[in-house]
């Protein structure tokens, strides 16, 4: 029986190949996906691991099954309810594992096709998918047109929509979820942090949030889930690496998440921005995903912080540490009228805000004193 050989592509660069028995060849190690690990050995354990790793990687490039309307989407493209990585890998492979998050894709050996023909930045998507993803309606949609959109993870209804200059992401989840994300985004814009801006839009006569795509052919993203796998496989200290890469935005993330009570900063919705030409991270990617904000507003401490690299802290402790490290970097005032749709959250926001301000004031005084002392020393030397 003939083996099926898959080639893992980074744009038009063939970075590795693997067949369905696990035999592989790596051509460009530095251009491998961060969460895909192969070994070029021929013992049975290594071959099994290679196949398992490949199926897992493919499976991460399709929607998660807890996503709202996931069943409807799978039914609409005539696929079974996939529950294993192997099943989910088949779905991703049906559209060559293309994604809007990075330039990786897969083709079978011998296929005459290029990145320009399969990438989602330049090729048309079927707008019918928006109805299926946001409202759960049943349609019969061609697999090649629909499945390309199944790369957006999460537990809320969402869909990519093509616009003149690329894509926007529309997110539903109910009226209050939409309002929470809009309010959290307004608050976030009052601070100096790299962020996705969420604005109001309408779909099917209902309010949704709208945000710009943060990736392109030149820049992709890799989540912390991917980075953790990469760090383990390459014996790197992930905490030291992230702090050396983008200390400011890491600490600002913990400050913002505490202020808005965001409980959903798991390792799948924060990560790094990767320069496509080098496949190397350049910074943390923009802060995003606030439709579960204000969920930990019953106490000052908030929820357990999920971004502290295994160190147990609540969100209040993580935010306080961040303010001590870098300050608050507020650039605009937060306005009370923004809370008109969600007035129940204003009091707790105010308490948390003033708590951090009290921590920030001594830091600001120390910085100013240090600057003054430097000036006096300079004058003395002169």
XYZ file of C-alpha atoms in Angstrom, residues 107-340:
234
model
C 0.274 19.777 0.770
C 0.700 16.231 -0.462
C 3.987 15.408 -2.122
C 3.774 16.107 -5.845
C 0.909 18.599 -5.652
C 1.466 21.544 -7.988
C 0.102 24.363 -5.857
C 1.577 27.471 -4.280
C 1.050 29.602 -1.174
C -0.459 32.298 -3.399
C -3.287 29.885 -4.285
C -4.134 28.704 -0.778
C -3.374 31.531 1.671
C -6.396 33.148 3.265
C -5.150 36.719 2.913
C -5.555 36.777 -0.860
C -8.176 34.144 -1.643
C -11.929 34.477 -1.466
C -13.987 33.105 1.412
C -17.635 32.165 1.185
C -19.640 34.732 3.185
C -22.300 32.105 3.933
C -20.007 30.927 6.721
C -20.786 34.065 8.708
C -24.416 32.998 9.113
C -23.422 29.501 10.199
C -20.786 30.598 12.696
C -22.722 33.451 14.285
C -26.261 32.088 14.246
C -25.943 28.309 13.898
C -28.026 28.112 10.740
C -27.798 25.020 8.579
C -26.503 25.424 5.049
C -24.949 23.096 2.523
C -21.611 24.716 1.847
C -18.744 23.478 -0.276
C -15.907 22.188 1.909
C -13.206 24.180 0.134
C -15.089 27.441 0.631
C -16.213 26.994 4.206
C -13.550 25.030 6.013
C -10.931 27.691 5.477
C -12.643 29.728 8.188
C -12.465 27.068 10.878
C -9.203 28.365 12.339
C -10.692 30.731 14.926
C -10.687 29.146 18.382
C -12.765 30.121 21.389
C -16.078 29.391 23.042
C -18.149 32.268 21.637
C -19.772 32.516 18.190
C -17.361 34.265 15.866
C -16.544 34.529 12.185
C -14.097 36.170 9.836
C -15.576 38.571 7.315
C -13.680 39.730 4.261
C -13.607 43.498 3.787
C -11.828 45.734 1.293
C -8.459 45.749 3.028
C -8.438 42.249 4.523
C -10.540 40.681 7.271
C -12.455 41.710 10.360
C -13.581 39.417 13.147
C -17.231 39.544 14.227
C -18.109 38.128 17.662
C -21.496 37.477 19.237
C -22.309 35.622 22.458
C -25.299 37.601 23.629
C -26.001 41.257 24.361
C -24.192 41.413 27.712
C -21.096 39.648 26.380
C -20.879 42.178 23.558
C -21.283 45.096 25.973
C -18.578 43.704 28.275
C -16.079 43.482 25.443
C -16.884 46.987 24.202
C -16.535 48.480 27.701
C -13.292 46.617 28.443
C -11.849 47.788 25.132
C -12.655 51.432 25.949
C -10.906 51.089 29.308
C -7.928 49.374 27.710
C -7.502 52.277 25.273
C -6.851 54.568 28.243
C -3.527 52.826 28.854
C -0.311 52.486 26.891
C -0.525 48.857 25.837
C -0.474 47.187 22.423
C -4.087 46.121 21.901
C -6.843 45.040 19.559
C -9.589 47.686 19.472
C -13.166 46.359 19.608
C -15.955 48.473 18.118
C -19.687 48.041 17.726
C -21.165 46.462 14.590
C -24.469 44.873 13.610
C -25.107 41.429 12.142
C -28.563 40.055 11.408
C -30.091 43.049 13.277
C -28.155 42.237 16.448
C -25.171 43.998 18.004
C -21.780 42.280 17.685
C -18.197 43.362 18.267
C -15.855 44.017 15.384
C -12.061 43.947 15.399
C -9.280 44.036 12.832
C -7.166 41.004 11.993
C -3.752 41.317 13.650
C -1.932 38.995 11.251
C -0.811 39.373 7.650
C 1.496 37.730 5.142
C 4.362 39.523 6.910
C 3.450 38.923 10.563
C 1.853 35.907 12.226
C 1.065 35.010 15.823
C 1.946 32.100 18.077
C 0.027 31.515 21.285
C 1.699 30.803 24.610
C 0.476 27.214 24.278
C 2.674 26.960 21.197
C 5.538 28.834 22.839
C 5.480 26.524 25.863
C 5.800 23.478 23.606
C 8.642 25.203 21.738
C 10.411 26.066 25.003
C 10.133 22.508 26.313
C 11.454 21.032 23.078
C 14.365 23.497 22.947
C 15.199 23.669 26.681
C 14.425 27.375 27.083
C 13.138 29.251 30.154
C 9.847 30.617 28.823
C 9.432 33.272 31.541
C 12.888 34.769 31.005
C 12.364 34.690 27.260
C 9.010 36.531 27.348
C 10.259 39.186 29.784
C 13.330 39.840 27.657
C 11.165 40.013 24.535
C 8.451 42.429 25.716
C 8.534 43.270 29.422
C 6.266 46.326 29.087
C 3.307 44.664 27.389
C 3.542 41.577 29.599
C 3.113 43.616 32.768
C 0.485 45.879 31.188
C -1.554 42.792 30.308
C -1.723 41.829 33.988
C -2.707 45.385 34.961
C -5.492 45.607 32.372
C -6.875 42.143 33.110
C -7.151 43.015 36.803
C -8.824 46.371 36.149
C -11.490 44.851 33.883
C -11.840 41.540 35.733
C -10.931 39.424 32.716
C -11.014 35.720 33.638
C -10.141 34.348 30.195
C -6.433 35.117 29.784
C -5.511 31.474 29.254
C -2.434 30.513 27.255
C -4.447 30.274 24.064
C -5.325 33.979 23.840
C -2.022 35.677 24.478
C 1.293 35.056 22.808
C 3.910 36.454 20.459
C 3.983 38.338 17.177
C 6.243 36.533 14.706
C 8.022 38.079 11.730
C 7.291 35.784 8.813
C 10.565 36.357 6.976
C 12.586 35.017 9.917
C 9.994 32.947 11.829
C 11.215 34.730 14.986
C 9.138 36.544 17.649
C 9.495 40.330 17.764
C 7.090 41.229 20.634
C 3.958 40.049 22.388
C 1.018 40.238 20.030
C -1.751 42.741 20.675
C -3.874 42.248 23.777
C -7.246 40.806 22.769
C -10.370 38.900 23.780
C -12.441 40.676 26.445
C -15.918 39.135 26.152
C -15.436 37.449 29.533
C -14.378 40.649 31.267
C -15.926 41.704 34.606
C -16.512 38.069 35.619
C -14.236 38.248 38.680
C -15.753 41.416 40.125
C -17.182 39.991 43.331
C -13.952 40.522 45.309
C -10.972 42.867 45.158
C -8.598 39.949 44.670
C -10.138 38.742 41.425
C -9.528 35.326 39.906
C -6.331 33.306 39.883
C -3.887 34.871 37.435
C -3.106 32.514 34.536
C -0.100 34.395 33.129
C 2.451 34.097 35.952
C 4.337 31.059 34.608
C 3.279 28.663 37.337
C 3.724 31.066 40.263
C 0.461 31.087 42.208
C -0.994 34.617 42.376
C -4.421 36.160 42.191
C -5.030 38.946 39.689
C -4.671 41.658 42.316
C -1.221 40.396 43.330
C -0.084 40.085 39.709
C -1.299 43.605 38.881
C 0.362 45.074 41.973
C 3.650 43.416 41.031
C 3.307 44.798 37.498
C 2.702 48.368 38.713
C 5.764 48.135 40.950
C 7.811 46.987 37.954
C 6.693 49.521 35.320
C 3.985 51.873 36.673
C 0.469 52.202 35.232
C 1.124 54.124 31.993
C -2.318 55.709 31.855
C -2.777 58.020 28.836
C -6.496 58.954 29.025
C -9.191 59.274 31.690
C -11.771 56.522 32.119
C -15.239 58.078 31.861
C -18.130 57.100 34.100
C -20.661 57.389 31.264
C -19.019 54.450 29.518
C -20.595 52.244 32.202
C -24.167 53.293 31.303
